[in-house]
């Protein structure tokens, strides 16, 4: 489930106040929801009425449509809903909004379940397991639609789709009534039953709520609530050939599940009057328990350097700009997991950005900083040389090795220590040697002394070059009295410090250095100086250098890393053993994030 990293001291921010918390707290103070009863499962008013009081003080839900993989935006919604339930003694439901028969697949259901769990959220609480499928409510939805017909609140419209569109009106012009609007309840019920029996073709009729064709809110101009669709549904098969519209289904799902606070993104604000209208009618008819759920909207997450629209993510995968949904460069949660990002980093990020009603664009570095902060606390340190250059210690005996003790985490001594073998030939970073040093360079150059961290001080004596003048090995002598941790360690003062691994013991491994998938903050967005007619394509902003694969030399203890184990590679950043390609014995590492922001100006 979660990464096997040690959960040492988690830097999770204290939850800050926000407008949603204020609403919840006011509702709790007013006792708004204390009368609610809970049958132990979703149900109508009658089923809840005979049950004990709801042990959950509030109920929230995360309602994904299983038609794609979750992305960073969904993480915000998941952490908000599950976080509120946890903070206020409530429950949060995971509900698959699978009312649309055409686009949904089991593969997506499975990946959503994994992703929500990975983020540390649970729908199991006490004896409750609140994992639901909206398609289980189809019989109730039909029953409720028939109630609306019988009570004069819905009618079957037999206009063509074009005629219906034309009579809807505009923002400034009222709509006009359908010629079928005044059918009798008996006729409507007969037609709706025949729709259900499959007597008509797709589009021949629709069931509409009967509200007000002149309403200033277009969503209240007799919205469609049921349509004919002869389609196979992934859960109900061919049992139904009419399916509810999302705007009809969603409020009912909330009410059946006793949701108190139904939190969604801002684009649903205009739907709220219909949400309330529908639930009021059904509660009046005694079908739904009061108090009814309250819809609350917040602004969706937008992040620089990524795209968070399902359509664009699908395009990236289908056109093979990335290697699938779980490509570590993808802003999906499967991608994030494979990249090595920490769930706790998502939680810290979500707390930091908070929730509001105003649209905002969050800098990607805010996300990365939260990740670094969490990983700095949790991840053990290891040594890896990413650009190996041979260092030969000429005065160290050939065939001799010794152990150097190294602590696993400078902030957490309780995480213990290990040893690294030291010998005559080591791998160091290519950038740690300069034959002719630039100003301020303090590591190895002929005549200079530097410390091999955890080992000895060495004095550089020169280098070997190949026929092209490329440096292929560096030579030095070590100072035997200066081993780290011994009394003589400080007898010689040096300014440079470098990391190394023993060439005889190192584990060569594939390491993937990931960078941002897009090279501009707003992929596909307009830039200063663009001609007015210019349309940009987000694919043109792909970063051609978003992944570089190298062969690194790792300290020997990394050889047996388990998939998903993450470490800080000293000086380089945070790296995870790839959950797909890495095996103990032959590790493959992905860089999740560098130690510092390399994109800062
Ligand atoms: P997309 O718009 O990318 O296709 P969606 O909203 O259609 O995503 P759903 O499965 O309907 O995908 O979303 C489930 C929940 O996640 C909804 O409550 C939705 O409001 C929320 N959500 C989706 N995208 C974001 C986002 N960028 N920020 C916050 N919440 C989001
Ligand atoms: Mg949606």
PDB file of C-alpha atoms and ligand atoms in Angstrom, residues 61-65 67 71 73-74 76-77 263-265 267-268 298-301 308-310, ligand 1:
ATOM      1  CA  UNK A  61     -18.099  11.865  -0.617  1.00  0.00           C
ATOM      2  CA  UNK A  62     -15.625  11.679  -3.466  1.00  0.00           C
ATOM      3  CA  UNK A  63     -17.635  10.802  -6.590  1.00  0.00           C
ATOM      4  CA  UNK A  64     -15.383  10.056  -9.562  1.00  0.00           C
ATOM      5  CA  UNK A  65     -16.726   8.946 -12.879  1.00  0.00           C
ATOM      6  CA  UNK A  67     -13.790   6.990 -17.171  1.00  0.00           C
ATOM      7  CA  UNK A  71      -4.944  13.390 -11.610  1.00  0.00           C
ATOM      8  CA  UNK A  73      -6.774  17.896  -9.225  1.00  0.00           C
ATOM      9  CA  UNK A  74      -8.684  14.872  -7.992  1.00  0.00           C
ATOM     10  CA  UNK A  76      -7.198  17.954  -3.945  1.00  0.00           C
ATOM     11  CA  UNK A  77     -10.844  16.886  -3.911  1.00  0.00           C
ATOM     12  CA  UNK A 263     -18.539  19.424  -2.280  1.00  0.00           C
ATOM     13  CA  UNK A 264     -17.867  20.012  -5.953  1.00  0.00           C
ATOM     14  CA  UNK A 265     -15.976  22.337  -8.263  1.00  0.00           C
ATOM     15  CA  UNK A 267     -18.585  24.860 -12.690  1.00  0.00           C
ATOM     16  CA  UNK A 268     -21.529  23.227 -10.880  1.00  0.00           C
ATOM     17  CA  UNK A 298     -14.798  25.423  -4.528  1.00  0.00           C
ATOM     18  CA  UNK A 299     -12.299  26.351  -7.214  1.00  0.00           C
ATOM     19  CA  UNK A 300     -10.475  23.579  -8.994  1.00  0.00           C
ATOM     20  CA  UNK A 301      -6.751  23.072  -8.783  1.00  0.00           C
ATOM     21  CA  UNK A 308      -5.071  18.554 -15.694  1.00  0.00           C
ATOM     22  CA  UNK A 309      -7.777  17.908 -18.207  1.00  0.00           C
ATOM     23  CA  UNK A 310      -8.776  14.323 -18.836  1.00  0.00           C
TER      24      UNK A 310
HETATM   25  P1  LIG B   1     -11.862  16.333 -15.796  1.00  0.00           P
HETATM   26  O1  LIG B   1     -12.528  17.678 -15.768  1.00  0.00           O
HETATM   27  O2  LIG B   1     -10.379  16.368 -15.717  1.00  0.00           O
HETATM   28  O3  LIG B   1     -12.374  15.470 -16.902  1.00  0.00           O
HETATM   29  P2  LIG B   1     -13.807  15.450 -13.967  1.00  0.00           P
HETATM   30  O4  LIG B   1     -14.154  16.533 -13.037  1.00  0.00           O
HETATM   31  O5  LIG B   1     -14.738  15.283 -15.080  1.00  0.00           O
HETATM   32  O6  LIG B   1     -12.305  15.623 -14.443  1.00  0.00           O
HETATM   33  P3  LIG B   1     -14.746  13.419 -12.202  1.00  0.00           P
HETATM   34  O7  LIG B   1     -14.470  11.981 -12.170  1.00  0.00           O
HETATM   35  O8  LIG B   1     -16.113  13.865 -12.515  1.00  0.00           O
HETATM   36  O9  LIG B   1     -13.696  14.051 -13.226  1.00  0.00           O
HETATM   37  O10 LIG B   1     -14.228  14.118 -10.865  1.00  0.00           O
HETATM   38  C1  LIG B   1     -14.431  13.606  -9.583  1.00  0.00           C
HETATM   39  C2  LIG B   1     -14.325  14.737  -8.607  1.00  0.00           C
HETATM   40  O11 LIG B   1     -13.043  15.369  -8.684  1.00  0.00           O
HETATM   41  C3  LIG B   1     -15.364  15.805  -8.860  1.00  0.00           C
HETATM   42  O12 LIG B   1     -16.003  16.106  -7.633  1.00  0.00           O
HETATM   43  C4  LIG B   1     -14.574  16.968  -9.389  1.00  0.00           C
HETATM   44  O13 LIG B   1     -15.175  18.169  -9.017  1.00  0.00           O
HETATM   45  C5  LIG B   1     -13.197  16.776  -8.729  1.00  0.00           C
HETATM   46  N1  LIG B   1     -12.140  17.383  -9.544  1.00  0.00           N
HETATM   47  C6  LIG B   1     -11.846  17.122 -10.829  1.00  0.00           C
HETATM   48  N2  LIG B   1     -10.846  17.904 -11.263  1.00  0.00           N
HETATM   49  C7  LIG B   1     -10.477  18.694 -10.223  1.00  0.00           C
HETATM   50  C8  LIG B   1      -9.501  19.728 -10.037  1.00  0.00           C
HETATM   51  N3  LIG B   1      -8.689  20.117 -11.024  1.00  0.00           N
HETATM   52  N4  LIG B   1      -9.414  20.312  -8.814  1.00  0.00           N
HETATM   53  C9  LIG B   1     -10.220  19.915  -7.817  1.00  0.00           C
HETATM   54  N5  LIG B   1     -11.160  18.960  -7.920  1.00  0.00           N
HETATM   55  C10 LIG B   1     -11.312  18.350  -9.115  1.00  0.00           C
END
